[in-house]
Amino acid sequence: MVEVARSECILGGQRSGKSRRAETLARTWLTAAPERRAVMVATGQAWDDEMRERIARHQADRAVRVPGMVTVEEPLALADALRHHGGPETLIVVDCLTLWLTNLMMPADSSQALGEAAVIAAGEDLCAAIADAPGSVVLVGNEIGLGVIPMGREVRAFVDALGRLNQRVAATCERVTLMAAGLPLTLKDET
């Protein structure tokens, strides 16, 4: 059985098993005591038909795998969502940091994009909310810095920003897990 840490950052590539591990932790959390609750803070936005279908499929699958977990959609105010929904008997799962950063840096309305200083400030606010959370927090994010260097300036800026965010969140969390092929590799465990 997987033990739930006070805070865990789960990183990995697409379809590496990140969300499944977070769901396993939520299921473990919920079954340990009847007064516990779990909240999924979903950061994805349905901008097109494919994404709408993907979100619906994730919701349906999650309802079967983790019955009782409540889903809250929050694409931007992630630190506020942690503060609002957290509690001593609550596990919050954030899925995912990568989409949250995308929403900040590359929103559908490009005039709403945050600059570098605002993105850094949002990351610091998130880390403060993780550190101050009264219950457990599990954050899922992509590790995208293992591939080739992107050609475009905007994409390079995003990869750099995500790398910095992942480092800040990892430094804040008690446990950091890298997922590959559905297998967890513990990078840090201070529990």
XYZ file of N, CA, C and O in Angstrom:
764
model
N 0.839 -1.181 0.000
C 0.000 0.000 0.000
C 0.886 1.248 0.000
O 1.898 1.296 0.672
N 0.484 2.245 -0.754
C 1.232 3.490 -0.865
C 0.873 4.394 0.311
O -0.302 4.623 0.591
N 1.881 4.901 1.001
C 1.668 5.813 2.119
C 1.489 7.240 1.592
O 2.183 7.670 0.673
N 0.562 7.965 2.189
C 0.292 9.337 1.775
C 1.189 10.272 2.578
O 1.174 10.267 3.809
N 1.973 11.086 1.857
C 2.829 12.088 2.495
C 2.016 13.357 2.742
O 0.938 13.539 2.184
N 2.526 14.251 3.556
C 1.860 15.529 3.757
C 1.828 16.332 2.470
O 0.871 17.035 2.177
N 2.877 16.219 1.673
C 2.909 16.868 0.360
C 3.769 16.026 -0.574
O 4.829 15.556 -0.183
N 3.262 15.839 -1.790
C 4.001 15.040 -2.769
C 3.850 15.672 -4.139
O 2.748 16.035 -4.554
N 4.964 15.774 -4.827
C 5.000 16.232 -6.218
C 5.287 15.000 -7.074
O 6.284 14.308 -6.849
N 4.390 14.730 -8.027
C 4.546 13.577 -8.909
C 4.810 14.094 -10.311
O 3.956 14.760 -10.902
N 5.999 13.821 -10.825
C 6.397 14.285 -12.151
C 6.598 13.101 -13.084
O 6.881 11.995 -12.639
N 6.484 13.360 -14.378
C 6.744 12.327 -15.371
C 6.263 12.778 -16.729
O 5.699 13.865 -16.879
N 6.492 11.955 -17.708
C 6.038 12.252 -19.061
C 4.558 11.940 -19.215
O 3.899 11.462 -18.285
N 4.040 12.205 -20.396
C 2.640 11.895 -20.672
C 2.428 10.396 -20.610
O 3.271 9.623 -21.072
N 1.309 10.002 -20.026
C 0.919 8.600 -19.885
C 1.954 7.777 -19.111
O 2.127 6.590 -19.342
N 2.631 8.441 -18.172
C 3.638 7.738 -17.368
C 3.051 7.104 -16.118
O 3.725 6.320 -15.454
N 1.806 7.455 -15.770
C 1.169 6.924 -14.570
C 1.058 7.940 -13.447
O 0.726 7.575 -12.314
N 1.320 9.211 -13.743
C 1.271 10.266 -12.720
C -0.105 10.377 -12.076
O -0.237 10.335 -10.855
N -1.127 10.549 -12.905
C -2.484 10.727 -12.374
C -2.967 9.476 -11.670
O -3.654 9.547 -10.643
N -2.606 8.321 -12.182
C -3.019 7.068 -11.555
C -2.422 6.963 -10.158
O -3.086 6.527 -9.221
N -1.145 7.366 -9.987
C -0.540 7.345 -8.652
C -1.277 8.307 -7.728
O -1.568 7.966 -6.583
N -1.592 9.501 -8.214
C -2.317 10.471 -7.393
C -3.677 9.909 -6.972
O -4.098 10.073 -5.819
N -4.352 9.228 -7.886
C -5.641 8.614 -7.561
C -5.479 7.498 -6.529
O -6.319 7.352 -5.634
N -4.419 6.727 -6.635
C -4.145 5.668 -5.659
C -3.932 6.272 -4.278
O -4.438 5.756 -3.269
N -3.191 7.375 -4.216
C -2.987 8.055 -2.938
C -4.314 8.561 -2.383
O -4.577 8.448 -1.177
N -5.165 9.115 -3.236
C -6.471 9.619 -2.794
C -7.342 8.473 -2.270
O -8.016 8.611 -1.236
N -7.327 7.353 -2.965
C -8.106 6.189 -2.524
C -7.597 5.699 -1.161
O -8.390 5.395 -0.266
N -6.283 5.631 -1.010
C -5.683 5.232 0.265
C -6.096 6.189 1.377
O -6.459 5.771 2.480
N -6.028 7.475 1.088
C -6.411 8.516 2.048
C -7.864 8.336 2.489
O -8.181 8.359 3.675
N -8.759 8.164 1.535
C -10.190 8.069 1.826
C -10.542 6.819 2.629
O -11.427 6.864 3.489
N -9.874 5.718 2.352
C -10.225 4.476 3.035
C -9.623 4.375 4.437
O -10.045 3.524 5.223
N -8.688 5.262 4.776
C -8.031 5.193 6.082
C -8.928 5.659 7.227
O -8.763 5.206 8.358
N -9.882 6.554 6.951
C -10.757 7.068 8.005
C -12.026 7.627 7.375
O -11.955 8.318 6.353
N -13.183 7.366 7.966
C -14.450 7.780 7.360
C -14.656 9.296 7.292
O -15.401 9.773 6.436
N -14.000 10.059 8.156
C -14.190 11.514 8.144
C -13.335 12.224 7.086
O -13.474 13.421 6.865
N -12.483 11.492 6.428
C -11.611 12.105 5.425
C -12.344 12.385 4.120
O -13.300 11.707 3.776
N -11.836 13.384 3.410
C -12.359 13.694 2.075
C -11.196 13.989 1.146
O -10.097 14.313 1.586
N -11.454 13.870 -0.143
C -10.442 14.145 -1.166
C -11.053 15.068 -2.203
O -12.209 14.898 -2.606
N -10.256 16.059 -2.614
C -10.695 17.043 -3.603
C -9.685 17.063 -4.743
O -8.486 17.247 -4.515
N -10.176 16.866 -5.950
C -9.355 16.996 -7.160
C -9.504 18.427 -7.659
O -10.616 18.872 -7.950
N -8.400 19.147 -7.745
C -8.411 20.476 -8.355
C -7.882 20.298 -9.770
O -6.691 20.056 -9.977
N -8.787 20.384 -10.734
C -8.449 20.185 -12.141
C -8.147 21.535 -12.782
O -8.935 22.472 -12.656
N -7.009 21.614 -13.458
C -6.583 22.886 -14.048
C -6.836 22.963 -15.554
O -6.676 24.026 -16.146
N -7.220 21.848 -16.172
C -7.431 21.828 -17.625
C -8.668 22.603 -18.040
O -9.638 22.711 -17.279
N -8.612 23.157 -19.232
C -9.747 23.870 -19.801
C -10.126 23.227 -21.128
O -9.256 22.832 -21.898
N -11.413 23.158 -21.382
C -11.924 22.519 -22.599
C -12.038 23.543 -23.717
O -13.091 24.136 -23.934
N -10.953 23.754 -24.436
C -10.943 24.748 -25.520
C -11.387 24.175 -26.853
O -11.683 24.918 -27.772
N -11.405 22.851 -26.978
C -11.824 22.240 -28.245
C -12.531 20.917 -27.957
O -12.591 20.464 -26.812
N -13.094 20.316 -28.994
C -13.866 19.084 -28.824
C -13.024 17.949 -28.250
O -13.484 17.206 -27.379
N -11.792 17.806 -28.724
C -10.943 16.728 -28.241
C -10.682 16.876 -26.744
O -10.745 15.906 -25.995
N -10.424 18.120 -26.296
C -10.157 18.341 -24.878
C -11.425 18.127 -24.048
O -11.361 17.574 -22.947
N -12.582 18.523 -24.567
C -13.839 18.272 -23.867
C -14.053 16.763 -23.677
O -14.440 16.316 -22.596
N -13.789 15.995 -24.721
C -13.923 14.540 -24.632
C -12.920 13.955 -23.643
O -13.253 13.056 -22.866
N -11.714 14.459 -23.671
C -10.667 13.975 -22.763
C -11.054 14.244 -21.312
O -10.920 13.380 -20.446
N -11.543 15.450 -21.042
C -11.947 15.811 -19.678
C -13.102 14.930 -19.223
O -13.098 14.416 -18.101
N -14.092 14.729 -20.079
C -15.242 13.882 -19.727
C -14.795 12.458 -19.434
O -15.268 11.828 -18.469
N -13.870 11.937 -20.225
C -13.358 10.579 -20.015
C -12.603 10.493 -18.683
O -12.800 9.549 -17.911
N -11.781 11.499 -18.384
C -11.047 11.508 -17.114
C -12.019 11.551 -15.938
O -11.826 10.853 -14.938
N -13.058 12.381 -16.040
C -14.032 12.485 -14.954
C -14.741 11.157 -14.722
O -14.906 10.723 -13.582
N -15.174 10.515 -15.804
C -15.876 9.233 -15.688
C -14.957 8.166 -15.105
O -15.360 7.406 -14.198
N -13.726 8.076 -15.595
C -12.776 7.084 -15.097
C -12.446 7.325 -13.621
O -12.382 6.387 -12.825
N -12.246 8.587 -13.263
C -11.901 8.930 -11.885
C -13.052 8.594 -10.941
O -12.826 8.137 -9.818
N -14.296 8.799 -11.373
C -15.456 8.481 -10.533
C -15.500 6.997 -10.201
O -15.929 6.608 -9.108
N -15.037 6.163 -11.115
C -14.996 4.719 -10.870
C -13.810 4.354 -9.985
O -13.940 3.582 -9.034
N -12.639 4.930 -10.274
C -11.422 4.562 -9.529
C -11.381 5.147 -8.122
O -10.836 4.528 -7.206
N -11.923 6.358 -7.948
C -11.882 7.015 -6.635
C -13.267 7.573 -6.314
O -13.488 8.788 -6.337
N -14.223 6.698 -6.020
C -15.547 7.198 -5.674
C -15.459 8.065 -4.426
O -14.716 7.770 -3.504
N -16.181 9.131 -4.422
C -16.170 10.025 -3.277
C -15.237 11.212 -3.423
O -15.318 12.154 -2.638
N -14.341 11.190 -4.400
C -13.470 12.339 -4.592
C -14.241 13.415 -5.357
O -14.809 13.157 -6.406
N -14.246 14.607 -4.811
C -14.933 15.748 -5.409
C -13.986 16.429 -6.388
O -12.793 16.551 -6.117
N -14.513 16.886 -7.523
C -13.691 17.611 -8.492
C -14.077 19.084 -8.504
O -15.249 19.427 -8.567
N -13.059 19.932 -8.446
C -13.213 21.379 -8.534
C -12.365 21.837 -9.708
O -11.195 21.468 -9.802
N -12.939 22.613 -10.593
C -12.174 23.134 -11.728
C -11.636 24.512 -11.375
O -12.391 25.413 -11.018
N -10.314 24.657 -11.463
C -9.678 25.950 -11.191
C -8.457 26.098 -12.081
O -7.379 25.609 -11.748
N -8.615 26.767 -13.222
C -7.514 26.887 -14.176
C -6.465 27.944 -13.831
O -5.360 27.895 -14.368
N -6.774 28.883 -12.930
C -5.845 29.990 -12.693
C -5.466 30.195 -11.224
O -4.288 30.281 -10.905
N -6.442 30.299 -10.340
C -6.199 30.659 -8.938
C -5.910 29.411 -8.106
O -6.650 29.071 -7.179
N -4.820 28.749 -8.417
C -4.496 27.467 -7.799
C -4.170 27.604 -6.314
O -4.666 26.825 -5.491
N -3.367 28.567 -5.940
C -3.034 28.760 -4.521
C -4.298 29.053 -3.721
O -4.490 28.506 -2.625
N -5.186 29.877 -4.255
C -6.449 30.175 -3.576
C -7.298 28.924 -3.425
O -7.958 28.738 -2.402
N -7.305 28.064 -4.433
C -8.078 26.816 -4.360
C -7.545 25.923 -3.239
O -8.337 25.318 -2.502
N -6.230 25.837 -3.085
C -5.657 25.041 -2.000
C -6.078 25.608 -0.648
O -6.453 24.863 0.259
N -6.033 26.927 -0.533
C -6.413 27.564 0.734
C -7.904 27.380 1.019
O -8.291 27.163 2.169
N -8.717 27.463 0.007
C -10.168 27.389 0.184
C -10.651 25.964 0.477
O -11.527 25.770 1.322
N -10.111 24.976 -0.213
C -10.612 23.610 -0.099
C -9.847 22.741 0.887
O -10.281 21.635 1.203
N -8.717 23.229 1.381
C -7.902 22.433 2.291
C -8.499 22.334 3.678
O -9.329 23.136 4.088
N -8.082 21.311 4.391
C -8.495 21.090 5.771
C -7.700 19.934 6.335
O -7.121 19.146 5.581
N -7.672 19.792 7.655
C -6.877 18.726 8.273
C -7.251 17.325 7.790
O -6.402 16.453 7.728
N -8.499 17.107 7.458
C -8.960 15.791 7.017
C -9.166 15.736 5.507
O -9.875 14.864 5.004
N -8.549 16.681 4.786
C -8.731 16.760 3.331
C -7.408 16.563 2.608
O -6.409 17.190 2.945
N -7.448 15.698 1.610
C -6.333 15.533 0.673
C -6.723 16.271 -0.595
O -7.806 16.058 -1.137
N -5.852 17.148 -1.051
C -6.085 17.850 -2.310
C -5.134 17.290 -3.351
O -3.927 17.197 -3.120
N -5.688 16.920 -4.503
C -4.898 16.477 -5.649
C -4.994 17.560 -6.706
O -6.099 17.934 -7.121
N -3.870 18.084 -7.146
C -3.819 19.076 -8.224
C -3.364 18.362 -9.486
O -2.292 17.778 -9.521
N -4.187 18.426 -10.523
C -3.838 17.781 -11.789
C -4.243 18.730 -12.917
O -5.417 18.849 -13.222
N -3.330 19.473 -13.522
C -1.906 19.351 -13.323
C -1.221 20.714 -13.373
O -1.755 21.672 -13.903
N -0.011 20.749 -12.846
C 0.781 21.982 -12.829
C 1.114 22.475 -14.233
O 1.177 23.681 -14.473
N 1.325 21.560 -15.153
C 1.703 21.934 -16.520
C 0.578 22.695 -17.206
O 0.815 23.732 -17.844
N -0.650 22.210 -17.073
C -1.787 22.925 -17.662
C -2.022 24.251 -16.965
O -2.372 25.245 -17.601
N -1.820 24.287 -15.647
C -1.959 25.548 -14.911
C -0.976 26.593 -15.455
O -1.362 27.729 -15.739
N 0.272 26.197 -15.626
C 1.269 27.124 -16.154
C 0.921 27.543 -17.583
O 1.080 28.713 -17.955
N 0.412 26.615 -18.375
C -0.036 26.941 -19.731
C -1.136 27.996 -19.678
O -1.125 28.956 -20.462
N -2.083 27.835 -18.763
C -3.170 28.804 -18.629
C -2.650 30.190 -18.268
O -3.211 31.202 -18.700
N -1.585 30.240 -17.484
C -1.009 31.530 -17.085
C -0.205 32.174 -18.211
O -0.302 33.374 -18.451
N 0.598 31.358 -18.893
C 1.532 31.902 -19.882
C 0.976 31.981 -21.297
O 1.396 32.840 -22.073
N 0.050 31.070 -21.630
C -0.452 30.988 -23.008
C -1.968 30.826 -23.040
O -2.488 29.851 -23.587
N -2.712 31.765 -22.426
C -4.167 31.645 -22.426
C -4.740 31.856 -23.828
O -4.061 32.390 -24.708
N -5.996 31.437 -24.009
C -6.658 31.609 -25.318
C -6.640 33.075 -25.741
O -6.425 33.389 -26.903
N -6.854 33.966 -24.793
C -6.758 35.400 -25.061
C -5.344 35.829 -24.679
O -5.031 36.026 -23.510
N -4.478 35.960 -25.668
C -3.063 36.221 -25.393
C -2.828 37.525 -24.637
O -1.784 37.685 -24.008
N -3.790 38.437 -24.656
C -3.621 39.678 -23.902
C -3.689 39.423 -22.393
O -3.313 40.283 -21.604
N -4.165 38.236 -21.999
C -4.263 37.879 -20.584
C -3.025 37.125 -20.075
O -2.971 36.746 -18.905
N -2.052 36.893 -20.950
C -0.852 36.145 -20.566
C -0.066 36.897 -19.501
O 0.082 38.120 -19.572
N 0.435 36.161 -18.529
C 1.244 36.764 -17.483
C 2.698 36.839 -17.928
O 3.190 35.944 -18.610
N 3.366 37.885 -17.497
C 4.792 38.022 -17.756
C 5.597 37.170 -16.784
O 5.053 36.569 -15.845
N 6.899 37.120 -17.012
C 7.777 36.263 -16.226
C 7.686 36.544 -14.728
O 7.588 35.615 -13.917
N 7.700 37.813 -14.331
C 7.649 38.148 -12.900
C 6.345 37.681 -12.265
O 6.338 37.147 -11.147
N 5.231 37.843 -12.970
C 3.932 37.417 -12.436
C 3.842 35.893 -12.346
O 3.254 35.349 -11.403
N 4.427 35.186 -13.313
C 4.447 33.721 -13.282
C 5.271 33.241 -12.092
O 4.861 32.325 -11.360
N 6.414 33.857 -11.861
C 7.259 33.493 -10.718
C 6.512 33.763 -9.414
O 6.507 32.931 -8.498
N 5.836 34.901 -9.325
C 5.068 35.239 -8.122
C 3.940 34.237 -7.886
O 3.691 33.823 -6.739
N 3.257 33.814 -8.948
C 2.188 32.815 -8.816
C 2.751 31.492 -8.312
O 2.136 30.824 -7.474
N 3.928 31.113 -8.800
C 4.578 29.886 -8.330
C 4.966 29.981 -6.866
O 4.810 29.015 -6.107
N 5.465 31.132 -6.456
C 5.832 31.328 -5.047
C 4.593 31.279 -4.158
O 4.625 30.704 -3.062
N 3.495 31.881 -4.624
C 2.244 31.848 -3.871
C 1.748 30.409 -3.746
O 1.278 29.988 -2.685
N 1.856 29.638 -4.816
C 1.462 28.234 -4.779
C 2.305 27.472 -3.757
O 1.772 26.707 -2.947
N 3.604 27.678 -3.777
C 4.485 26.983 -2.828
C 4.156 27.371 -1.384
O 4.184 26.509 -0.492
N 3.815 28.622 -1.150
C 3.406 29.047 0.198
C 2.116 28.336 0.609
O 1.981 27.904 1.763
N 1.174 28.198 -0.321
C -0.088 27.509 -0.020
C 0.155 26.031 0.264
O -0.493 25.459 1.152
N 1.079 25.414 -0.451
C 1.427 24.003 -0.183
C 2.023 23.878 1.216
O 1.630 23.015 2.003
N 2.978 24.750 1.531
C 3.656 24.694 2.833
C 2.682 24.946 3.985
O 2.828 24.351 5.056
N 1.690 25.798 3.767
C 0.742 26.154 4.821
C -0.506 25.278 4.854
O -1.364 25.459 5.730
N -0.638 24.349 3.926
C -1.852 23.540 3.836
C -2.065 22.749 5.131
O -1.132 22.132 5.643
N -3.283 22.765 5.650
C -3.564 22.041 6.889
C -3.697 20.528 6.700
O -3.626 19.778 7.662
N -3.863 20.088 5.453
C -3.961 18.671 5.136
C -2.927 18.288 4.103
O -1.984 19.041 3.836
N -3.109 17.132 3.504
C -2.158 16.645 2.505
C -2.453 17.223 1.123
O -3.604 17.486 0.786
N -1.385 17.390 0.341
C -1.490 17.916 -1.022
C -0.637 17.042 -1.936
O 0.516 16.749 -1.625
N -1.224 16.632 -3.054
C -0.512 15.872 -4.081
C -0.611 16.679 -5.366
O -1.708 17.034 -5.787
N 0.534 16.969 -5.979
C 0.561 17.763 -7.196
C 1.147 16.946 -8.333
O 2.189 16.326 -8.177
N 0.457 16.953 -9.466
C 0.873 16.217 -10.647
C 1.381 17.216 -11.681
O 0.774 18.275 -11.881
N 2.499 16.892 -12.325
C 3.035 17.772 -13.368
C 3.893 16.993 -14.347
O 4.365 15.896 -14.049
N 4.085 17.577 -15.497
C 4.894 16.939 -16.526
C 6.350 17.335 -16.385
O 6.664 18.484 -16.099
N 7.226 16.380 -16.619
C 8.656 16.649 -16.761
C 8.910 16.655 -18.258
O 8.885 15.615 -18.899
N 9.071 17.858 -18.814
C 9.215 17.968 -20.270
C 10.611 18.399 -20.684
O 10.874 18.586 -21.864
N 11.522 18.523 -19.742
C 12.856 18.997 -20.053
C 13.849 17.915 -20.448
O 15.044 18.164 -20.486
N 13.380 16.708 -20.726
C 14.285 15.610 -21.055
C 14.482 15.421 -22.549
O 15.288 14.596 -22.959
N 13.745 16.178 -23.359
C 13.804 15.983 -24.807
C 14.690 17.009 -25.483
O 15.546 17.648 -24.866
N 14.459 17.178 -26.769
C 15.252 18.125 -27.549
C 14.894 19.552 -27.156
O 13.813 19.818 -26.639
N 15.791 20.477 -27.402
C 15.548 21.880 -27.101
C 14.591 22.437 -28.150
O 14.835 22.307 -29.353
N 13.472 23.047 -27.698
C 12.489 23.569 -28.653
C 13.071 24.688 -29.514
O 13.929 25.451 -29.069
N 12.538 24.794 -30.719
C 13.023 25.807 -31.663
C 12.476 27.202 -31.369
O 13.183 28.175 -31.491
N 11.216 27.318 -30.996
C 10.592 28.631 -30.830
C 10.890 29.271 -29.491
O 10.993 28.604 -28.463
N 10.996 30.597 -29.488
C 11.292 31.366 -28.278
C 10.233 31.147 -27.205
O 10.553 30.925 -26.035
N 8.938 31.188 -27.576
C 7.858 31.029 -26.604
C 7.878 29.644 -25.973
O 7.658 29.490 -24.773
N 8.147 28.634 -26.785
C 8.173 27.270 -26.258
C 9.374 27.088 -25.337
O 9.273 26.460 -24.276
N 10.523 27.646 -25.708
C 11.693 27.576 -24.823
C 11.402 28.282 -23.506
O 11.765 27.783 -22.430
N 10.738 29.413 -23.551
C 10.388 30.146 -22.323
C 9.467 29.307 -21.444
O 9.610 29.283 -20.214
N 8.510 28.602 -22.076
C 7.602 27.754 -21.308
C 8.353 26.596 -20.664
O 8.155 26.301 -19.468
N 9.209 25.926 -21.414
C 9.977 24.801 -20.871
C 10.835 25.278 -19.700
O 10.909 24.621 -18.657
N 11.457 26.431 -19.839
C 12.266 26.996 -18.756
C 11.408 27.299 -17.534
O 11.782 26.977 -16.401
N 10.253 27.925 -17.759
C 9.364 28.284 -16.650
C 8.848 27.033 -15.941
O 8.767 26.993 -14.708
N 8.494 25.988 -16.700
C 8.013 24.762 -16.080
C 9.128 24.087 -15.279
O 8.894 23.589 -14.174
N 10.329 24.096 -15.800
C 11.462 23.534 -15.057
C 11.676 24.255 -13.739
O 11.884 23.620 -12.695
N 11.599 25.583 -13.762
C 11.754 26.361 -12.520
C 10.604 26.078 -11.547
O 10.821 25.924 -10.343
N 9.360 26.011 -12.076
C 8.208 25.714 -11.225
C 8.354 24.334 -10.591
O 8.150 24.175 -9.384
N 8.701 23.339 -11.396
C 8.877 21.979 -10.861
C 9.932 21.952 -9.763
O 9.757 21.279 -8.741
N 11.021 22.690 -9.937
C 12.060 22.727 -8.908
C 11.557 23.362 -7.619
O 11.836 22.862 -6.521
N 10.808 24.466 -7.729
C 10.275 25.139 -6.530
C 9.276 24.242 -5.803
O 9.303 24.141 -4.575
N 8.381 23.624 -6.564
C 7.388 22.744 -5.942
C 8.075 21.537 -5.311
O 7.756 21.140 -4.181
N 9.042 20.954 -5.998
C 9.775 19.802 -5.461
C 10.510 20.167 -4.171
O 10.557 19.367 -3.225
N 11.071 21.354 -4.112
C 11.766 21.791 -2.901
C 10.792 21.973 -1.741
O 11.147 21.749 -0.581
N 9.558 22.330 -2.044
C 8.539 22.567 -1.024
C 7.947 21.269 -0.492
O 7.628 21.165 0.687
N 7.793 20.278 -1.358
C 7.113 19.032 -0.994
C 8.013 18.091 -0.193
O 9.222 18.051 -0.402
N 7.381 17.310 0.679
C 8.113 16.312 1.459
C 8.583 15.153 0.596
O 9.632 14.580 0.839
N 7.758 14.803 -0.390
C 8.100 13.669 -1.252
C 8.014 14.108 -2.704
O 7.109 14.847 -3.081
N 8.964 13.624 -3.511
C 8.954 13.853 -4.958
C 9.110 12.496 -5.623
O 10.026 11.740 -5.299
N 8.194 12.210 -6.551
C 8.183 10.924 -7.241
C 8.254 11.157 -8.741
O 7.511 11.990 -9.264
N 9.129 10.451 -9.404
C 9.208 10.479 -10.861
C 8.556 9.202 -11.370
O 8.913 8.106 -10.945
N 7.589 9.356 -12.281
C 6.899 8.207 -12.852
C 7.434 7.929 -14.249
O 7.632 8.851 -15.044
N 7.664 6.649 -14.538
C 8.060 6.203 -15.874
C 7.468 4.820 -16.088
O 7.629 3.932 -15.234
N 6.741 4.643 -17.176
C 6.130 3.350 -17.522
C 5.273 2.800 -16.391
O 5.232 1.596 -16.145
N 4.590 3.704 -15.670
C 3.724 3.282 -14.579
C 4.428 2.937 -13.282
O 3.806 2.519 -12.326
N 5.744 3.112 -13.264
C 6.537 2.758 -12.084
C 7.034 4.009 -11.368
O 7.591 4.908 -12.008
N 6.900 4.067 -10.036
C 7.377 5.230 -9.297
C 8.838 5.099 -8.894
O 9.291 4.038 -8.490
N 9.552 6.182 -9.028
C 10.916 6.280 -8.549
C 10.946 7.448 -7.571
O 10.668 8.597 -7.953
N 11.228 7.168 -6.312
C 11.251 8.213 -5.301
C 12.542 9.008 -5.442
O 13.639 8.455 -5.309
N 12.392 10.301 -5.693
C 13.550 11.199 -5.799
C 13.875 11.860 -4.461
O 15.019 12.229 -4.209
N 12.832 12.032 -3.648
C 12.992 12.703 -2.347
C 11.914 12.151 -1.432
O 10.774 11.999 -1.840
N 12.293 11.871 -0.172
C 11.305 11.439 0.801
C 11.747 11.905 2.173
O 12.671 11.350 2.760
N 11.102 12.943 2.665
C 11.392 13.496 3.986
C 10.237 13.250 4.944
O 10.046 14.013 5.892
N 9.467 12.179 4.699
C 8.319 11.887 5.561
C 8.750 11.204 6.836
O 9.807 10.656 6.946
